[in-house]
PDB file of C-alpha atoms in Angstrom:
ATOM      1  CA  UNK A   1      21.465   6.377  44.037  1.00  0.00           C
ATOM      2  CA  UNK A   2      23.081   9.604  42.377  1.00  0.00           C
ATOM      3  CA  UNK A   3      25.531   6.693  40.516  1.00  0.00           C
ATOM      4  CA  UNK A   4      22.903   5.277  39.173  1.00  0.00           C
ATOM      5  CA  UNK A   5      20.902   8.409  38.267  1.00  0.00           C
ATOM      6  CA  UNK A   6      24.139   9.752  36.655  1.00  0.00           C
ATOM      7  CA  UNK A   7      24.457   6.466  34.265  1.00  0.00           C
ATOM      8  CA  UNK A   8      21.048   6.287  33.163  1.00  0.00           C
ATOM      9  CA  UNK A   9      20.925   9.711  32.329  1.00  0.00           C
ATOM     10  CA  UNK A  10      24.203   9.648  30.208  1.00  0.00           C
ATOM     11  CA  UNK A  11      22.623   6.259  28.758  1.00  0.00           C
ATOM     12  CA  UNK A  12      19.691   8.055  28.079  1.00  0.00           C
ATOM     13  CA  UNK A  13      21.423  11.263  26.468  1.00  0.00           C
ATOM     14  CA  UNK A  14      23.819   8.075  23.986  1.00  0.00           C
ATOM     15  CA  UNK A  15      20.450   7.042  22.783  1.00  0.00           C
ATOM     16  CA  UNK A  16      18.901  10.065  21.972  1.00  0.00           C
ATOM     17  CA  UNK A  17      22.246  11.482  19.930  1.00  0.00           C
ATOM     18  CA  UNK A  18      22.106   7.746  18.117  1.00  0.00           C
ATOM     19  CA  UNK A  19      18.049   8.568  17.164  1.00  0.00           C
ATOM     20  CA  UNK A  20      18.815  12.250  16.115  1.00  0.00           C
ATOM     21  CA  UNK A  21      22.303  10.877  14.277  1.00  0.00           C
ATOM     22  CA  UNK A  22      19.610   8.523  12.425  1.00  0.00           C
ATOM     23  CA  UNK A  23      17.256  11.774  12.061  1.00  0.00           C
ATOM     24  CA  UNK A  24      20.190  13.790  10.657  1.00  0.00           C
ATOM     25  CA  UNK A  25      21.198  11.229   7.805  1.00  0.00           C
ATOM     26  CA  UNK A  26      17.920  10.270   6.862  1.00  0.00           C
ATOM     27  CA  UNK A  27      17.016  14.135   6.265  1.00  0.00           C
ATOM     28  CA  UNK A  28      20.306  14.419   4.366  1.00  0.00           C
ATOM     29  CA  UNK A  29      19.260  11.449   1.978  1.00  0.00           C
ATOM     30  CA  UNK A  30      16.039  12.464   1.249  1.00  0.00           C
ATOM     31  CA  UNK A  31      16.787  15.881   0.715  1.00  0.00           C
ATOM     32  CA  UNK A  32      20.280  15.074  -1.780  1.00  0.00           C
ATOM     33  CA  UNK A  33      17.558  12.932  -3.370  1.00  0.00           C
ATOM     34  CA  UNK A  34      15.670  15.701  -4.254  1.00  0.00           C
ATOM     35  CA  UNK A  35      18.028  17.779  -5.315  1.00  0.00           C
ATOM     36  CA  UNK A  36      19.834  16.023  -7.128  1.00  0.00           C
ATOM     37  CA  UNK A  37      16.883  14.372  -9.165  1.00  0.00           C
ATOM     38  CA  UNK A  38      15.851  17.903  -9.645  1.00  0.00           C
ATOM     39  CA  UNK A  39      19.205  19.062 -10.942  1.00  0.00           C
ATOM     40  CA  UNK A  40      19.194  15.420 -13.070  1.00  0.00           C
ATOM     41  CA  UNK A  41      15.706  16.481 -14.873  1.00  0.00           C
ATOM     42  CA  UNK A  42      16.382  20.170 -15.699  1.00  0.00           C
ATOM     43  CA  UNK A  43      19.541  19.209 -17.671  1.00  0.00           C
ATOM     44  CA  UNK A  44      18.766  17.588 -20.750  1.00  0.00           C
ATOM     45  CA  UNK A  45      21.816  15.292 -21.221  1.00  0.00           C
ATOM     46  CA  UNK A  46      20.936  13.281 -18.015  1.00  0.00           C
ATOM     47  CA  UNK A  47      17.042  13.756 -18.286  1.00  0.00           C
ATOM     48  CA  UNK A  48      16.139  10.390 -19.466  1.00  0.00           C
ATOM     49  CA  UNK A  49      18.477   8.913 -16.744  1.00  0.00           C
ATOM     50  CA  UNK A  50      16.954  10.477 -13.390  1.00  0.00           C
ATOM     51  CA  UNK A  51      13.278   9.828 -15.471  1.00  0.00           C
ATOM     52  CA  UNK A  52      14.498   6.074 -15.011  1.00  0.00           C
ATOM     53  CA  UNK A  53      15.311   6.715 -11.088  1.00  0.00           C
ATOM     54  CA  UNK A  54      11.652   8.302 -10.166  1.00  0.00           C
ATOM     55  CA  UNK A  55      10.445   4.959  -8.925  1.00  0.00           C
ATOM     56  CA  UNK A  56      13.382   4.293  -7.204  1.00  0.00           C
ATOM     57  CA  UNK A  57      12.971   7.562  -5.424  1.00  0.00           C
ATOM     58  CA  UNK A  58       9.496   6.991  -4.639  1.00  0.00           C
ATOM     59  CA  UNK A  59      10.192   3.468  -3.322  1.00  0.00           C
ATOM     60  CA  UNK A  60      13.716   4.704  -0.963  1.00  0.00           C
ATOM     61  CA  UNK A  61      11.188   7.441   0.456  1.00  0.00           C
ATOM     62  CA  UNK A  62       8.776   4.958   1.647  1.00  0.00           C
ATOM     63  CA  UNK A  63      11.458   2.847   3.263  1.00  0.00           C
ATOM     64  CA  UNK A  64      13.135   5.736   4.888  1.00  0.00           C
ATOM     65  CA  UNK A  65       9.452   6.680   6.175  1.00  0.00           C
ATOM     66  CA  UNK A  66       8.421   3.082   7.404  1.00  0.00           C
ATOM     67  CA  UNK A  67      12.472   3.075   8.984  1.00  0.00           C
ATOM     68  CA  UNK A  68      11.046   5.608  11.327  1.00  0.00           C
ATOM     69  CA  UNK A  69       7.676   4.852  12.345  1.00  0.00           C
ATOM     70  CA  UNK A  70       7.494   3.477  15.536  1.00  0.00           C
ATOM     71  CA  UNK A  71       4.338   1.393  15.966  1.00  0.00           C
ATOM     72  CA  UNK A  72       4.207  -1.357  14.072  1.00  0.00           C
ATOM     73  CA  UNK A  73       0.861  -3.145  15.153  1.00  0.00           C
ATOM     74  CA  UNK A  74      -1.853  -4.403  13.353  1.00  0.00           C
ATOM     75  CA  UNK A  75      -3.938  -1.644  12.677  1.00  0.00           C
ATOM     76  CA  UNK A  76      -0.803   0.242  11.231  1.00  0.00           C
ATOM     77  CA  UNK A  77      -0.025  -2.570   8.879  1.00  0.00           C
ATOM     78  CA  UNK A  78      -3.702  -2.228   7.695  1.00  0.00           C
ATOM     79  CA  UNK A  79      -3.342   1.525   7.240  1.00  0.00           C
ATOM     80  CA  UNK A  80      -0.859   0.761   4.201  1.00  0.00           C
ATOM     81  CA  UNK A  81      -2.821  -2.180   2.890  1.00  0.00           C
ATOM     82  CA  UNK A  82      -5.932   0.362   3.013  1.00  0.00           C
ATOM     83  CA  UNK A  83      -3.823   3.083   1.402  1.00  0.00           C
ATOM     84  CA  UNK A  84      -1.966   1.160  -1.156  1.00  0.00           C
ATOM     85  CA  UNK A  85      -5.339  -0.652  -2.508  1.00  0.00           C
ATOM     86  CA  UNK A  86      -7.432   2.462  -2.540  1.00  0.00           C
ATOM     87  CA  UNK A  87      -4.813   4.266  -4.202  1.00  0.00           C
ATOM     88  CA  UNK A  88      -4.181   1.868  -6.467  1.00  0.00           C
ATOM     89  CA  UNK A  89      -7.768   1.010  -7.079  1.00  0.00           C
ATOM     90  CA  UNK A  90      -9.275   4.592  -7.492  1.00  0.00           C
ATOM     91  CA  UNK A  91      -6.327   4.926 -10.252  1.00  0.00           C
ATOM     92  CA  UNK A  92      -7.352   2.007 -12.239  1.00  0.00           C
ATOM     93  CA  UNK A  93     -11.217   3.186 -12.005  1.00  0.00           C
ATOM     94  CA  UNK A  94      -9.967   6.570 -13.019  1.00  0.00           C
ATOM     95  CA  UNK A  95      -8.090   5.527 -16.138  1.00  0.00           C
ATOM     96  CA  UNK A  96     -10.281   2.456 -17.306  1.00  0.00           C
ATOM     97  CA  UNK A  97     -13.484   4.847 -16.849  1.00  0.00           C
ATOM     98  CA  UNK A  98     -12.833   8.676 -17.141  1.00  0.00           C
ATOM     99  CA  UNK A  99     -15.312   9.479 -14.779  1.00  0.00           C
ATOM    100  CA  UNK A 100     -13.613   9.959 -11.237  1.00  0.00           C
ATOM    101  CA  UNK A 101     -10.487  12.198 -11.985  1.00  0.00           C
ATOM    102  CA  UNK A 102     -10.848  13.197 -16.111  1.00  0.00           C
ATOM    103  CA  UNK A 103      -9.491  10.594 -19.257  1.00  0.00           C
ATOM    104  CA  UNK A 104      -5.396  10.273 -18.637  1.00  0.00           C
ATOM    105  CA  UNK A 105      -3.529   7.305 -19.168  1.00  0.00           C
ATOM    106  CA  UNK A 106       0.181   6.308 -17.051  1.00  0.00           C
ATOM    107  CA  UNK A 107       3.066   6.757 -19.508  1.00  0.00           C
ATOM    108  CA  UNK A 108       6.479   4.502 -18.817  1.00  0.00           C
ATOM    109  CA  UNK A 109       8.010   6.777 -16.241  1.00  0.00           C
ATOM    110  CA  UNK A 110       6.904   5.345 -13.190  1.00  0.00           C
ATOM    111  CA  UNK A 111       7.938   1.742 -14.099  1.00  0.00           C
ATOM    112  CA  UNK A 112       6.018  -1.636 -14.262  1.00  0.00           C
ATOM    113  CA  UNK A 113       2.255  -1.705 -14.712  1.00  0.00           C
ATOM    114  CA  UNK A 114      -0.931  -4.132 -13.422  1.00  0.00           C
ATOM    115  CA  UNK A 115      -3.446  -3.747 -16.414  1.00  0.00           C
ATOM    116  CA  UNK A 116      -2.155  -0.105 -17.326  1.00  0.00           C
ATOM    117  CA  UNK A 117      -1.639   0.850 -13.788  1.00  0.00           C
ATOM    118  CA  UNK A 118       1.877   1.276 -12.238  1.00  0.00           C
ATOM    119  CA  UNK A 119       2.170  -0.699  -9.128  1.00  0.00           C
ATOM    120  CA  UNK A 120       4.516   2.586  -7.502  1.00  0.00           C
ATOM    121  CA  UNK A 121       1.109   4.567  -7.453  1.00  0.00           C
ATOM    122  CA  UNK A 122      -0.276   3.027  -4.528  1.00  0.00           C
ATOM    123  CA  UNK A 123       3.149   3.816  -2.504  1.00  0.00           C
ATOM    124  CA  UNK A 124       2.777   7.308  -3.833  1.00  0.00           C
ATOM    125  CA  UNK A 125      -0.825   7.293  -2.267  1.00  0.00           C
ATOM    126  CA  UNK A 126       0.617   5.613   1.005  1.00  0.00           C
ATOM    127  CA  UNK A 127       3.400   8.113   1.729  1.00  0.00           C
ATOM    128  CA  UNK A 128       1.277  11.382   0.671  1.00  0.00           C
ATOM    129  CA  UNK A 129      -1.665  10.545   3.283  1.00  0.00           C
ATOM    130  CA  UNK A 130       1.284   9.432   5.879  1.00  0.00           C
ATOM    131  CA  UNK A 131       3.047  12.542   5.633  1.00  0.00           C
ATOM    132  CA  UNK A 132      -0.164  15.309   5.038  1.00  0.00           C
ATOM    133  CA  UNK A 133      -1.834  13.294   8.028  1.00  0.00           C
ATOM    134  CA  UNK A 134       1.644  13.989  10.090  1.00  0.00           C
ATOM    135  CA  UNK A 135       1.452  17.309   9.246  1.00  0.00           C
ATOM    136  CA  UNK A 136      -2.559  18.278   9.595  1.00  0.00           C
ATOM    137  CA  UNK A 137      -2.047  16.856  13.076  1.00  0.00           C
ATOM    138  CA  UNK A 138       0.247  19.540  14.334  1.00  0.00           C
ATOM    139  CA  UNK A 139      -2.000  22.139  13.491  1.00  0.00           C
ATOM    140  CA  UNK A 140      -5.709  21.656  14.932  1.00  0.00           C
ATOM    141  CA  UNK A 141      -6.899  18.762  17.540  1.00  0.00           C
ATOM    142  CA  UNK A 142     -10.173  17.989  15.549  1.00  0.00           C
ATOM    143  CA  UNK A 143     -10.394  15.170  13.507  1.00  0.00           C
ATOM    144  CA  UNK A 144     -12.729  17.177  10.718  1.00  0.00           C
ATOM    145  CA  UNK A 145      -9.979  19.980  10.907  1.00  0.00           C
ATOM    146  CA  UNK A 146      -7.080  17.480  10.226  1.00  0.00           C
ATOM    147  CA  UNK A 147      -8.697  16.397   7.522  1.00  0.00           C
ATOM    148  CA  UNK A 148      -9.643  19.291   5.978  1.00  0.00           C
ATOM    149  CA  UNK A 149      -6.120  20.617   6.180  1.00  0.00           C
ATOM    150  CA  UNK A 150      -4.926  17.540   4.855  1.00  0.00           C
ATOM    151  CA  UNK A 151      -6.840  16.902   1.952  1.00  0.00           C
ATOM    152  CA  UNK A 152      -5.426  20.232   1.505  1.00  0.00           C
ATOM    153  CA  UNK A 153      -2.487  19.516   1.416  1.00  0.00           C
ATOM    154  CA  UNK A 154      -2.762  17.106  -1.102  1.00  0.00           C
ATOM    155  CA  UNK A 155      -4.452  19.304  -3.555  1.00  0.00           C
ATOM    156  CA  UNK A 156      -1.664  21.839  -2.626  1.00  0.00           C
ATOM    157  CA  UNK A 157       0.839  19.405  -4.203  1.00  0.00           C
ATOM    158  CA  UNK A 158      -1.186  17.416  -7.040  1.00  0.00           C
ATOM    159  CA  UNK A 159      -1.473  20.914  -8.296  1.00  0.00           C
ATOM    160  CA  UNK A 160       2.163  21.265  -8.268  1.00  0.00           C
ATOM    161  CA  UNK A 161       2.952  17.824  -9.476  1.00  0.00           C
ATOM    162  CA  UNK A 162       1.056  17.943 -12.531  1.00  0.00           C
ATOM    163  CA  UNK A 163       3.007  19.931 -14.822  1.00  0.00           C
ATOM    164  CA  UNK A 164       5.780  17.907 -14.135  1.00  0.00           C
ATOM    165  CA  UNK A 165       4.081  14.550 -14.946  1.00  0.00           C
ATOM    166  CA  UNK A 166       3.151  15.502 -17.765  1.00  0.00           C
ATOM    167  CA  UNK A 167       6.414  16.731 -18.924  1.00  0.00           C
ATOM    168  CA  UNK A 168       8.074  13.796 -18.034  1.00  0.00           C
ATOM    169  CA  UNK A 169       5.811  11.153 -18.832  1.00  0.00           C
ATOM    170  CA  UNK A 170       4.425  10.073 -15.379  1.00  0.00           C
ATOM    171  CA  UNK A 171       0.200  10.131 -17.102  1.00  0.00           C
ATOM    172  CA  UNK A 172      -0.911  12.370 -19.864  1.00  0.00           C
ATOM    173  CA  UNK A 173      -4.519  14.149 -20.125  1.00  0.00           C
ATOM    174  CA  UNK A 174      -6.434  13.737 -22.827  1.00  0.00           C
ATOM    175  CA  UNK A 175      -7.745  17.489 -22.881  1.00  0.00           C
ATOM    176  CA  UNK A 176      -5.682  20.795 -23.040  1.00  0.00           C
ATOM    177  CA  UNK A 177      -5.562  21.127 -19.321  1.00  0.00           C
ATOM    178  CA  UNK A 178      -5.776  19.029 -16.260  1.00  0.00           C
ATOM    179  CA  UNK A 179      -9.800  19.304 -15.163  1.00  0.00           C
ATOM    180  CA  UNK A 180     -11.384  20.869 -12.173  1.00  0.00           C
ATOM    181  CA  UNK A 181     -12.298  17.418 -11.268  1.00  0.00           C
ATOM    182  CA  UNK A 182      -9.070  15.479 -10.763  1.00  0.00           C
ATOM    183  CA  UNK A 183      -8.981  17.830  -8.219  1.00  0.00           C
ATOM    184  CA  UNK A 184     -12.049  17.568  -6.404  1.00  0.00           C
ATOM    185  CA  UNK A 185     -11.473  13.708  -6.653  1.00  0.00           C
ATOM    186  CA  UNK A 186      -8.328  14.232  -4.965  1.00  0.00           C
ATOM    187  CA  UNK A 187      -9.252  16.202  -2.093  1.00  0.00           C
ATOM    188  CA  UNK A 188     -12.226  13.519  -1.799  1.00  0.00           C
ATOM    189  CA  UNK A 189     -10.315  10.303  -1.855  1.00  0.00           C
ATOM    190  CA  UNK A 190      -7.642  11.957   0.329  1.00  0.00           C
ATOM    191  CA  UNK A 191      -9.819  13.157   2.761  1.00  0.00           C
ATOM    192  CA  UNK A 192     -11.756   9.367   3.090  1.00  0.00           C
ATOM    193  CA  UNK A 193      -7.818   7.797   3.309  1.00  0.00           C
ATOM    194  CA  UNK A 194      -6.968  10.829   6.477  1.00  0.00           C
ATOM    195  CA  UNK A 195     -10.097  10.068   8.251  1.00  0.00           C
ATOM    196  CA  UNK A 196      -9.389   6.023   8.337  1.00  0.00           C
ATOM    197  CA  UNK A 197      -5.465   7.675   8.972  1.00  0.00           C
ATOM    198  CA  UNK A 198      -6.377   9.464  12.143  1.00  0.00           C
ATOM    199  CA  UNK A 199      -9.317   6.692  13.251  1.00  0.00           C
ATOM    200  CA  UNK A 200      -6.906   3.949  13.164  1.00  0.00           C
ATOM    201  CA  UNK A 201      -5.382   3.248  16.672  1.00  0.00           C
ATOM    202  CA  UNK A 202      -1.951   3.853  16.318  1.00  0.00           C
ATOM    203  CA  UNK A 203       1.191   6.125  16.863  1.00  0.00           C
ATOM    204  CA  UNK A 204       1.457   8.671  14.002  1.00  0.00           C
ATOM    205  CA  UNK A 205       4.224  10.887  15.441  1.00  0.00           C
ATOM    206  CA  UNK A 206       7.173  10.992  12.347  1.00  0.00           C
ATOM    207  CA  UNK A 207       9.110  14.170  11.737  1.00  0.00           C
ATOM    208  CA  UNK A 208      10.462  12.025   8.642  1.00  0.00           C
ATOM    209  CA  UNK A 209       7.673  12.402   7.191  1.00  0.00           C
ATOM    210  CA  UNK A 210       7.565  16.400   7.345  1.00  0.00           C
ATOM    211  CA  UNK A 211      10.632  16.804   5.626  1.00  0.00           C
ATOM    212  CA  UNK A 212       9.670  14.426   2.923  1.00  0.00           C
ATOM    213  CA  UNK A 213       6.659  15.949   1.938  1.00  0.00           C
ATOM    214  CA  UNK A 214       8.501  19.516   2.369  1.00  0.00           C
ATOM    215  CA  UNK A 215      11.154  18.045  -0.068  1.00  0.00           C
ATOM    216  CA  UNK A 216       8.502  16.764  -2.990  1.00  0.00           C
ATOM    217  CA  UNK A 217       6.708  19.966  -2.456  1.00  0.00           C
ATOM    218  CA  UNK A 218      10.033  22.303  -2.713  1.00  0.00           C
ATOM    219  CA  UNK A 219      11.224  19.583  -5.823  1.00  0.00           C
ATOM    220  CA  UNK A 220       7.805  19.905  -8.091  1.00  0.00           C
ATOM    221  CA  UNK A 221       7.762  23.773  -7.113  1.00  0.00           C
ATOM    222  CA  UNK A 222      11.212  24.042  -8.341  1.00  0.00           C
ATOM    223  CA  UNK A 223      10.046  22.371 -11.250  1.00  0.00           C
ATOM    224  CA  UNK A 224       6.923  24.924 -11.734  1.00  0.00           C
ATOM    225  CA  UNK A 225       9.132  28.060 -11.459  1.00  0.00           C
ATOM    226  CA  UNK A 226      11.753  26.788 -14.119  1.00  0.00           C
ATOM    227  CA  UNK A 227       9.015  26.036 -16.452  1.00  0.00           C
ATOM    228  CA  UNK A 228       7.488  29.493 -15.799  1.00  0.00           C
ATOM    229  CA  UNK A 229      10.946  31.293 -16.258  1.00  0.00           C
ATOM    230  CA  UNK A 230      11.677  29.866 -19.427  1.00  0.00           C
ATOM    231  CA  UNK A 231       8.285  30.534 -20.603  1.00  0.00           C
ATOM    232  CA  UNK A 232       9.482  34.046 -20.933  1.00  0.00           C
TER     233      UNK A 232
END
């Protein structure tokens, strides 16, 4: 009995060093990512190069975060179909009408486009209400709460990734600054997308997903502080 304690403890103890072995790489990747497409934009001789790798970024984070969630039924696959269509959708209402987040229009930056739209958009939707939804749920048990904090969060960052879009060709406003609204219409659609997130019956637990949102956040802040530096 103590035998076979022993062994499926020690089998137990293998499987959790293989899962944080996993953990540990995938953290590495996304964060060398980062860095190094942050590093890539800020010198000018390789700018247009890493401006070329942005989707690819966008796309390996959503793999890595997919790799490690761990409930793959239905109402998780419908979660990303929800996510990826809304996203998508609100973004090709926003630039074929003006009205929802301000007039802009998608540069070349973020790859191939559906009627003006680029497809990578929707998996930039996806992974932002994945990983702000992973997040909000560590800090308050309502559902109202989670959202709030979320939608947040999403503000937190779109305010943040702006400056940086713009500079590198991601969408371009057509006013002086970005308006009040895009904001408001961001907090709004993200906060509809986190309450079908934390309604939909499945496991949401995915530390992944922390440290990817923690290294966009860190990469467009980065950004922000370089361009406020050389201001001066």
């Amino acid at each position: 009995m103590f035998l076979t304690f022993f062994m499926q403890t020690k089998r137990n103890q293998e499987i959790n060093l293989i899962q944080v072995t996993d953990y540990t790489w995938a953290v590495a990747l996304v964060v060398s990512m980062h860095i190094a497409g942050f590093i890539g934009l800020q010198w000018q001789p390789s700018r247009a190069f890493f401006e070329m790798l942005i989707p690819f970024n966008l796309v390996s984070s959503t793999v890595i975060l997919l790799y490690f969630h761990q409930d793959w039924r239905s109402s998780f696959i419908a979660f990303i179909a929800i996510s990826f269509c809304v996203g998508f959708g609100i973004e090709w209402l926003g630039v074929h009408t003006g009205v929802i987040f301000g007039s802009y229009q998608y540069g070349s930056t973020l790859g191939f486009k559906l009627d003006e739209i680029p497809l990578i958009i929707g998996l930039n939707w996806l992974v932002l209400i994945y990983a702000t939804g992973n997040i909000a749920m560590r800090f308050h048990s309502s559902i109202w709460m989670r959202v709030l904090i979320g939608a947040s969060l999403m503000v937190l960052i779109d305010i943040l990734i702006e400056p940086v879009a713009i500079k590198h060709q991601m969408w371009s406003w057509n006013h002086e600054t970005v308006p009040i609204r895009n904001y408001l219409a961001w907090f709004s659609v993200s906060g509809l997308l986190l309450f079908v997130f934390f309604n939909l019956n499945f496991k949401k637990d995915n530390y992944i997903a922390i440290w990817i949102y923690s290294a966009q956040f860190f990469f467009f802040l980065f950004h922000n502080l370089t361009y406020f530096i050389n201001f001066f």
